[in-house]
CSV table of C-alpha atoms in Angstrom, one decimal:
chain,number,residue,atom,x,y,z
A,81,MET,CA,-53.7,-67.6,-119.5
A,82,VAL,CA,-50.5,-65.5,-119.1
A,83,PRO,CA,-47.4,-67.2,-120.5
A,84,GLU,CA,-45.2,-68.3,-117.9
A,85,PHE,CA,-42.1,-66.1,-118.7
A,86,THR,CA,-44.2,-62.8,-119.1
A,87,MET,CA,-46.0,-63.4,-115.5
A,88,THR,CA,-42.2,-63.4,-114.2
A,89,ARG,CA,-41.6,-60.6,-116.1
A,90,LEU,CA,-44.4,-58.8,-114.2
A,91,ILE,CA,-43.3,-60.0,-110.8
A,92,LEU,CA,-39.6,-58.8,-111.8
A,93,ALA,CA,-40.9,-55.5,-112.1
A,94,VAL,CA,-43.1,-55.4,-109.6
A,95,ALA,CA,-40.5,-56.2,-107.3
A,96,LEU,CA,-38.2,-54.2,-108.3
A,97,LEU,CA,-40.9,-50.9,-108.7
A,98,LEU,CA,-41.7,-51.8,-104.9
A,99,GLY,CA,-37.7,-52.3,-103.1
A,100,GLY,CA,-36.8,-48.6,-105.4
A,101,CYS,CA,-39.9,-47.1,-103.5
A,102,ALA,CA,-38.6,-48.7,-99.2
A,103,ALA,CA,-36.9,-45.8,-97.4
A,104,PRO,CA,-33.1,-46.5,-97.5
A,105,ALA,CA,-30.5,-48.1,-94.9
A,106,PRO,CA,-30.5,-46.3,-92.4
A,107,GLN,CA,-27.0,-43.9,-91.9
A,108,SER,CA,-24.6,-44.0,-88.8
A,109,HIS,CA,-25.2,-40.3,-87.6
A,110,ALA,CA,-22.1,-40.8,-85.1
A,111,GLU,CA,-20.0,-38.2,-85.7
A,112,ALA,CA,-16.9,-37.8,-87.2
A,113,PRO,CA,-14.3,-38.5,-84.8
A,114,PRO,CA,-13.0,-34.9,-83.7
A,115,ALA,CA,-9.5,-33.8,-84.9
A,116,ALA,CA,-7.1,-34.8,-82.9
A,117,ALA,CA,-5.9,-31.9,-80.6
A,118,ASP,CA,-2.2,-29.8,-81.4
A,119,PRO,CA,-0.1,-32.2,-78.3
A,120,ARG,CA,2.1,-29.1,-78.2
A,121,PRO,CA,0.9,-26.5,-74.8
A,122,VAL,CA,-0.4,-23.5,-75.7
A,123,LYS,CA,2.7,-21.1,-75.1
A,124,VAL,CA,2.0,-18.5,-72.5
A,125,ASP,CA,3.4,-15.4,-73.6
A,126,THR,CA,4.6,-13.0,-70.6
A,127,THR,CA,6.4,-10.6,-72.5
A,128,CYS,CA,5.8,-7.3,-72.1
A,129,ARG,CA,7.6,-2.8,-72.7
A,130,SER,CA,4.6,-1.4,-70.3
A,131,ASP,CA,1.7,-2.1,-67.6
A,132,ALA,CA,-0.7,-1.5,-70.9
A,133,ASP,CA,0.6,-4.8,-72.1
A,134,CYS,CA,-0.5,-7.3,-69.5
A,135,THR,CA,-3.9,-8.4,-68.4
A,136,VAL,CA,-5.6,-11.1,-66.5
A,137,LYS,CA,-6.3,-13.8,-68.1
A,138,ASN,CA,-7.5,-17.4,-67.9
A,139,VAL,CA,-4.7,-19.9,-67.9
A,140,GLY,CA,-5.7,-22.7,-66.4
A,141,ASN,CA,-4.6,-25.2,-64.1
A,142,CYS,CA,-5.4,-29.5,-63.2
A,143,CYS,CA,-8.1,-28.2,-60.9
A,144,GLY,CA,-9.0,-25.1,-63.0
A,145,ALA,CA,-9.8,-21.9,-63.7
A,146,TYR,CA,-6.5,-20.4,-62.9
A,147,PRO,CA,-6.1,-16.6,-63.6
A,148,ALA,CA,-2.9,-15.0,-64.5
A,149,CYS,CA,-0.8,-11.7,-65.6
A,150,VAL,CA,0.0,-12.7,-69.7
A,151,ASN,CA,0.9,-10.4,-72.3
A,152,GLY,CA,-2.7,-9.0,-73.6
A,153,ASN,CA,-1.9,-11.1,-76.8
A,154,SER,CA,-0.5,-13.8,-75.3
A,155,PRO,CA,-3.7,-16.9,-76.6
A,156,THR,CA,-4.2,-19.2,-73.4
A,157,ASP,CA,-5.3,-22.6,-73.6
A,158,PRO,CA,-7.3,-23.9,-69.9
A,159,GLN,CA,-9.1,-26.1,-71.9
A,160,GLY,CA,-6.3,-27.7,-72.9
A,161,VAL,CA,-4.4,-27.4,-70.0
A,162,MET,CA,-7.3,-29.3,-68.0
A,163,ALA,CA,-7.1,-31.8,-70.4
A,164,GLN,CA,-3.5,-32.4,-70.5
A,165,CYS,CA,-3.7,-33.5,-66.5
A,166,ARG,CA,-6.5,-36.0,-67.2
A,167,ALA,CA,-4.3,-37.0,-69.4
A,168,SER,CA,-1.2,-37.4,-67.4
A,169,GLY,CA,-3.6,-38.3,-64.3
A,170,ARG,CA,-1.7,-34.5,-62.6
A,171,MET,CA,-3.9,-32.5,-59.9
A,172,SER,CA,-3.8,-28.9,-58.6
A,173,VAL,CA,-4.4,-27.1,-55.6
A,174,CYS,CA,-7.5,-25.8,-55.9
A,175,GLY,CA,-8.1,-22.4,-55.3
A,176,PHE,CA,-5.7,-18.5,-56.4
A,177,ARG,CA,-5.2,-15.5,-55.0
A,178,GLU,CA,-7.6,-12.3,-56.3
A,179,ILE,CA,-5.6,-10.4,-58.9
A,180,SER,CA,-6.1,-6.5,-58.6
A,181,GLY,CA,-4.1,-5.9,-62.4
A,182,CYS,CA,-1.1,-6.0,-63.6
A,183,ARG,CA,2.0,-4.2,-64.3
A,184,CYS,CA,5.2,-4.5,-66.6
A,185,VAL,CA,8.5,-5.8,-64.3
A,186,SER,CA,11.4,-6.4,-65.7
A,187,GLY,CA,9.9,-7.2,-69.0
A,188,GLN,CA,7.4,-9.4,-67.0
A,189,CYS,CA,3.9,-9.2,-66.9
A,190,THR,CA,3.4,-9.5,-62.8
A,191,ALA,CA,0.2,-9.7,-60.5
A,192,LYS,CA,-0.2,-6.3,-58.0
A,193,ASP,CA,-1.9,-7.9,-55.5
A,194,SER,CA,-5.3,-6.9,-54.4
A,195,GLN,CA,-5.4,-4.8,-51.1
A,196,ALA,CA,-7.5,-7.0,-48.1
A,197,ASP,CA,-10.6,-5.2,-46.4
A,198,THR,CA,-9.9,-1.8,-49.1
A,199,LEU,CA,-13.9,-1.0,-48.5
A,200,ARG,CA,-14.2,-1.1,-44.3
A,201,ARG,CA,-13.2,1.2,-42.3
A,202,PRO,CA,-10.7,0.0,-40.0
A,203,ILE,CA,-11.1,-1.5,-37.1
A,204,PRO,CA,-10.2,1.5,-34.2
A,205,ASP,CA,-7.2,0.3,-31.7
A,206,PRO,CA,-8.8,-1.2,-28.3
A,207,GLU,CA,-8.6,1.3,-25.0
A,208,PRO,CA,-5.8,-0.1,-23.3
A,209,VAL,CA,-6.4,-2.7,-20.5
A,210,ARG,CA,-6.0,-1.3,-17.3
């Protein structure tokens, strides 16, 4: 017969061994919350010295994409603009004019409007009504 004290030790040892083999408790794989966005909006730079300084970039608006002529080195943050719009409950008119290029006018990048119907033949003048 095994003494009670030894039996208790044996049961305790087996319990510890089995406990060590058990799978660890599941850990939460929830992603860490995203870093707080910089509350300051990106400042888009439209200054220029020559036409070569300007380019068309998506600066965004409350509706989505919004191309504009800006300095080629200027940062833009269309997603940040959209997030600010959502946070403040603002909306915007969708759509934008087509920009064929940019030029520097008085130190500011401005859009060259695209010419309509540049690939179509001109419509001939109709004959006068008699």
